[in-house]
Amino acid sequence: MANPWTMKMEQFTRFSEEERKMLDRLISERQRQYAPGEDILREGDHSPDCHVVLSGFASRYKLLPDGGRQIMAFLVPGDLCDAEIFILKEMDHSVVAMMPTNVALISGDQMKDLLSGRGRIAQALWWGTLTDLAVLREWVVNHGRRDAYEQIAHLLYEMLVRYRIVERAKGETLEFPLTQVDLADATGLTPMHVNRMLNKLRDENLISLKSKTLTILDPERLKEIAGYNPNYLHLDRAHDQRDGVAARAGDLV
C-alpha cells in the first residue's frame, strides 16, 4: 500500500522519485503496532522519536482531574502524532490508538534533518504542522458556533475528506471505530445527544453507520448541512489534474 505520509504531504507539493524513496525508507525502518486503547504517547513523557500513523486511527486527548476526557484531534493514516516532541521537554497531552494502529517511529535527529533542510520535504512538513493547527481552529469553531447537528455533520465530512486524501476510503465508505462516547468526548456533547444526531443523519439518508464502518450516502447534502469549507485543510493540489492527487479528494472539496 502506498505511503500515506507521502500522499498527505503531496497535497501540498510534488515530490521527486528520490524524495518518495527517502520517505518510504524512513517509515519502513522501525514500526510498532498498538492495540485499541493503548497509548502511543502519554502526557508527561518525552520520546526521542516522532510517530507517523500508517494504518488505523488514533486521537489526541487530555484527562481532567475528575477523570473526564477531552479529545482534541483525530489522527488518520499519514498524520504525525508529535512533530514537536524532539524540541519540547515533554508531551502536554496523550495520544491513544482507537483501533489496531500501526505507527512508524522516526528518530528526532532524522526529523531535525528533514525540517532543517531547504527542500520540498521540509516545506511539506511545516505545511502539515500548520494544517494541524488549522484543523484545531476549525474544531474550536465547531464547539463554539455550530449546533450539534452541524457539528457532527462537519466532523463526519472532514473524516471522509482526510481518508480520501490518503486513499484509505473506498468511495464514500471508511473505517470508523469511534463510539458515541468517543464522539461526545470530541464534541462536548453528551453521548445521548450524539446518538440523537446520528439517528437524525440516518433518518435523513445522509449516512450509514454500522459494524464500525461509515458510509456517507449524500456527501453534497452533508457538506451543505455542515457549512463545510475545506480551506482550513489547505489542499493546495486537490484540483491538480496532472497526477492522481485531484482524483483522491477533488470532488469533495
Short mmCIF file of C-alpha atoms in Angstrom, two decimals:
data_model
loop_
_atom_site.label_atom_id
_atom_site.label_comp_id
_atom_site.label_asym_id
_atom_site.label_seq_id
_atom_site.Cartn_x
_atom_site.Cartn_y
_atom_site.Cartn_z
CA MET A 1 0.00 0.00 0.00
CA ALA A 2 1.26 3.48 -0.84
CA ASN A 3 2.94 5.55 1.85
CA PRO A 4 0.12 7.62 3.46
CA TRP A 5 2.59 10.16 4.85
CA THR A 6 3.79 10.92 1.33
CA MET A 7 0.24 11.00 -0.01
CA LYS A 8 -0.81 13.52 2.61
CA MET A 9 2.16 15.83 2.06
CA GLU A 10 1.79 15.66 -1.71
CA GLN A 11 -1.44 17.60 -1.31
CA PHE A 12 0.98 20.50 -0.81
CA THR A 13 3.81 19.77 -3.23
CA ARG A 14 5.00 17.20 -5.72
CA PHE A 15 7.96 15.08 -4.61
CA SER A 16 10.68 13.66 -6.80
CA GLU A 17 11.12 9.90 -7.03
CA GLU A 18 14.21 10.22 -4.82
CA GLU A 19 12.24 12.10 -2.16
CA ARG A 20 9.48 9.49 -2.20
CA LYS A 21 12.04 6.71 -1.74
CA MET A 22 13.55 8.58 1.22
CA LEU A 23 10.15 8.87 2.92
CA ASP A 24 9.41 5.20 2.18
CA ARG A 25 12.71 4.22 3.78
CA LEU A 26 12.06 6.34 6.87
CA ILE A 27 8.69 4.74 7.61
CA SER A 28 9.93 1.21 6.92
CA GLU A 29 12.94 1.22 9.27
CA ARG A 30 11.04 0.98 12.57
CA GLN A 31 7.36 0.31 13.11
CA ARG A 32 5.19 -0.60 16.08
CA GLN A 33 1.67 -1.94 16.37
CA TYR A 34 -0.69 -0.57 19.05
CA ALA A 35 -3.84 -2.23 20.33
CA PRO A 36 -7.15 -0.36 20.74
CA GLY A 37 -7.00 1.72 23.91
CA GLU A 38 -3.19 1.58 24.13
CA ASP A 39 -1.40 4.88 24.50
CA ILE A 40 1.06 5.70 21.73
CA LEU A 41 2.31 8.66 23.78
CA ARG A 42 1.44 9.74 27.33
CA GLU A 43 1.21 13.21 28.80
CA GLY A 44 4.43 13.98 30.65
CA ASP A 45 6.52 11.60 28.53
CA HIS A 46 9.47 12.57 26.39
CA SER A 47 10.18 10.46 23.35
CA PRO A 48 13.33 10.57 21.22
CA ASP A 49 11.18 9.58 18.24
CA CYS A 50 8.40 11.07 16.17
CA HIS A 51 5.43 8.85 15.34
CA VAL A 52 3.61 8.64 11.99
CA VAL A 53 0.28 6.81 11.73
CA LEU A 54 0.50 4.31 8.87
CA SER A 55 -2.78 2.46 9.41
CA GLY A 56 -5.59 2.56 11.93
CA PHE A 57 -6.95 5.53 13.85
CA ALA A 58 -5.74 7.48 16.89
CA SER A 59 -6.75 10.53 18.90
CA ARG A 60 -5.15 13.27 20.95
CA TYR A 61 -6.67 13.67 24.40
CA LYS A 62 -6.30 15.14 27.87
CA LEU A 63 -7.67 13.75 31.11
CA LEU A 64 -9.20 16.14 33.64
CA PRO A 65 -8.76 15.76 37.41
CA ASP A 66 -12.28 14.32 37.70
CA GLY A 67 -11.47 11.63 35.10
CA GLY A 68 -13.25 13.38 32.24
CA ARG A 69 -11.63 13.15 28.83
CA GLN A 70 -11.40 15.76 26.09
CA ILE A 71 -10.45 14.55 22.62
CA MET A 72 -8.75 17.36 20.71
CA ALA A 73 -7.95 15.72 17.39
CA PHE A 74 -8.34 12.55 15.39
CA LEU A 75 -5.27 11.14 13.65
CA VAL A 76 -5.66 9.14 10.45
CA PRO A 77 -3.03 7.43 8.29
CA GLY A 78 -0.43 9.93 7.14
CA ASP A 79 -0.67 12.09 10.27
CA LEU A 80 2.30 12.87 12.51
CA CYS A 81 1.45 12.38 16.18
CA ASP A 82 4.21 14.51 17.65
CA ALA A 83 6.30 16.55 15.23
CA GLU A 84 7.34 18.84 18.09
CA ILE A 85 8.32 16.31 20.75
CA PHE A 86 12.05 16.32 19.98
CA ILE A 87 12.03 20.06 20.79
CA LEU A 88 9.71 20.12 23.80
CA LYS A 89 10.70 18.62 27.14
CA GLU A 90 7.54 16.54 27.50
CA MET A 91 4.19 15.79 25.93
CA ASP A 92 1.38 18.07 27.14
CA HIS A 93 -1.30 15.59 26.04
CA SER A 94 -1.66 11.90 25.27
CA VAL A 95 -2.22 10.02 22.02
CA VAL A 96 -4.19 6.76 22.05
CA ALA A 97 -4.95 4.13 19.41
CA MET A 98 -8.70 3.85 18.80
CA MET A 99 -8.33 0.62 16.78
CA PRO A 100 -5.36 -1.59 15.84
CA THR A 101 -2.90 1.04 14.68
CA ASN A 102 0.48 0.70 13.01
CA VAL A 103 2.93 3.54 13.60
CA ALA A 104 6.33 4.36 12.10
CA LEU A 105 8.99 5.66 14.51
CA ILE A 106 11.33 8.29 13.10
CA SER A 107 14.21 9.49 15.26
CA GLY A 108 14.34 13.08 16.41
CA ASP A 109 17.68 13.50 14.65
CA GLN A 110 16.20 12.34 11.36
CA MET A 111 13.25 14.69 11.80
CA LYS A 112 15.56 17.61 12.59
CA ASP A 113 17.47 16.93 9.38
CA LEU A 114 14.23 16.90 7.38
CA LEU A 115 12.89 20.09 8.96
CA SER A 116 16.16 21.99 8.70
CA GLY A 117 16.54 21.19 5.02
CA ARG A 118 15.67 23.63 2.27
CA GLY A 119 13.85 21.21 0.02
CA ARG A 120 10.24 20.29 -0.60
CA ILE A 121 10.06 17.76 2.23
CA ALA A 122 10.89 20.43 4.82
CA GLN A 123 8.26 22.76 3.39
CA ALA A 124 5.69 19.96 3.32
CA LEU A 125 6.39 19.08 6.96
CA TRP A 126 5.83 22.69 8.00
CA TRP A 127 2.67 22.72 5.88
CA GLY A 128 1.47 19.63 7.75
CA THR A 129 2.11 21.23 11.14
CA LEU A 130 0.30 24.42 10.14
CA THR A 131 -2.60 22.40 8.74
CA ASP A 132 -2.91 20.51 12.04
CA LEU A 133 -3.23 23.87 13.80
CA ALA A 134 -5.85 24.94 11.27
CA VAL A 135 -7.87 21.78 11.99
CA LEU A 136 -7.73 22.61 15.69
CA ARG A 137 -9.04 26.13 14.95
CA GLU A 138 -11.90 24.64 12.94
CA TRP A 139 -12.76 22.38 15.87
CA VAL A 140 -12.89 25.49 18.10
CA VAL A 141 -15.46 26.94 15.70
CA ASN A 142 -17.38 23.65 15.89
CA HIS A 143 -17.50 23.82 19.67
CA GLY A 144 -18.36 27.48 19.84
CA ARG A 145 -20.65 28.27 16.94
CA ARG A 146 -22.07 25.21 15.19
CA ASP A 147 -25.08 23.48 16.65
CA ALA A 148 -24.93 19.77 17.48
CA TYR A 149 -26.33 18.62 14.14
CA GLU A 150 -23.94 20.81 12.14
CA GLN A 151 -21.03 19.81 14.36
CA ILE A 152 -21.49 16.06 13.87
CA ALA A 153 -22.08 16.54 10.14
CA HIS A 154 -18.90 18.62 9.88
CA LEU A 155 -16.81 16.05 11.74
CA LEU A 156 -18.03 13.15 9.59
CA TYR A 157 -17.45 15.03 6.35
CA GLU A 158 -13.96 16.04 7.47
CA MET A 159 -13.11 12.41 8.18
CA LEU A 160 -14.22 11.41 4.68
CA VAL A 161 -12.04 14.10 3.09
CA ARG A 162 -8.99 13.19 5.17
CA TYR A 163 -9.38 9.47 4.49
CA ARG A 164 -9.78 10.06 0.77
CA ILE A 165 -6.60 12.15 0.63
CA VAL A 166 -4.54 9.11 1.66
CA GLU A 167 -6.63 6.55 -0.25
CA ARG A 168 -7.95 4.87 2.87
CA ALA A 169 -11.62 5.28 1.90
CA LYS A 170 -13.49 3.21 -0.65
CA GLY A 171 -15.55 5.81 -2.38
CA GLU A 172 -17.63 7.31 0.42
CA THR A 173 -17.01 4.43 2.87
CA LEU A 174 -14.36 4.38 5.59
CA GLU A 175 -13.43 2.61 8.79
CA PHE A 176 -14.96 4.43 11.76
CA PRO A 177 -14.10 2.83 15.11
CA LEU A 178 -15.49 5.64 17.26
CA THR A 179 -18.21 5.04 19.83
CA GLN A 180 -20.84 7.57 20.84
CA VAL A 181 -18.78 8.21 23.98
CA ASP A 182 -15.72 8.98 21.81
CA LEU A 183 -17.74 11.40 19.71
CA ALA A 184 -19.13 13.00 22.86
CA ASP A 185 -15.60 13.50 24.23
CA ALA A 186 -14.59 15.10 20.93
CA THR A 187 -17.58 17.43 20.57
CA GLY A 188 -18.51 18.36 24.13
CA LEU A 189 -21.96 16.85 23.65
CA THR A 190 -23.46 14.08 25.78
CA PRO A 191 -23.47 10.53 24.37
CA MET A 192 -27.29 10.70 24.30
CA HIS A 193 -27.20 13.91 22.23
CA VAL A 194 -24.64 12.36 19.87
CA ASN A 195 -26.96 9.37 19.45
CA ARG A 196 -29.87 11.64 18.54
CA MET A 197 -27.79 13.50 15.93
CA LEU A 198 -26.53 10.26 14.37
CA ASN A 199 -30.06 8.91 14.22
CA LYS A 200 -31.22 12.12 12.55
CA LEU A 201 -28.49 11.79 9.94
CA ARG A 202 -29.52 8.18 9.37
CA ASP A 203 -33.21 9.04 9.15
CA GLU A 204 -32.46 11.65 6.51
CA ASN A 205 -30.50 9.06 4.50
CA LEU A 206 -27.28 11.02 4.82
CA ILE A 207 -25.14 8.33 6.46
CA SER A 208 -24.96 4.62 7.19
CA LEU A 209 -23.01 3.66 10.31
CA LYS A 210 -22.73 0.02 11.29
CA SER A 211 -20.05 -2.53 12.17
CA LYS A 212 -17.54 0.30 12.68
CA THR A 213 -17.96 1.35 9.07
CA LEU A 214 -19.22 4.78 7.99
CA THR A 215 -20.72 5.47 4.58
CA ILE A 216 -21.63 8.99 3.54
CA LEU A 217 -24.72 8.43 1.40
CA ASP A 218 -25.17 12.03 0.25
CA PRO A 219 -21.87 13.94 0.50
CA GLU A 220 -23.20 17.06 -1.19
CA ARG A 221 -26.11 17.40 1.21
CA LEU A 222 -23.95 16.59 4.26
CA LYS A 223 -21.45 19.24 3.17
CA GLU A 224 -24.28 21.77 2.88
CA ILE A 225 -25.66 20.95 6.34
CA ALA A 226 -22.20 21.24 7.89
CA GLY A 227 -21.48 24.54 6.15
CA TYR A 228 -18.25 22.84 5.20
CA ASN A 229 -15.45 24.98 3.76
CA PRO A 230 -12.30 22.90 3.13
CA ASN A 231 -9.94 25.90 3.10
CA TYR A 232 -8.59 25.03 6.57
CA LEU A 233 -7.12 21.78 5.19
CA HIS A 234 -5.05 23.81 2.69
CA LEU A 235 -5.30 21.17 -0.03
CA ASP A 236 -3.22 23.18 -2.46
CA ARG A 237 -3.13 20.47 -5.13
CA ALA A 238 -6.61 18.98 -4.70
CA HIS A 239 -7.54 20.06 -8.23
CA ASP A 240 -4.20 19.30 -9.89
CA GLN A 241 -5.12 17.16 -12.89
CA ARG A 242 -1.51 16.29 -13.75
CA ASP A 243 -1.46 13.25 -11.48
CA GLY A 244 -3.62 11.27 -9.04
CA VAL A 245 -3.83 13.95 -6.36
CA ALA A 246 -7.05 15.51 -7.68
CA ALA A 247 -8.74 12.14 -8.07
CA ARG A 248 -8.48 11.38 -4.35
CA ALA A 249 -10.47 14.23 -2.83
CA GLY A 250 -11.09 16.83 -5.53
CA ASP A 251 -14.80 16.05 -5.92
CA LEU A 252 -15.33 16.57 -2.17
CA VAL A 253 -13.61 19.97 -1.93
#
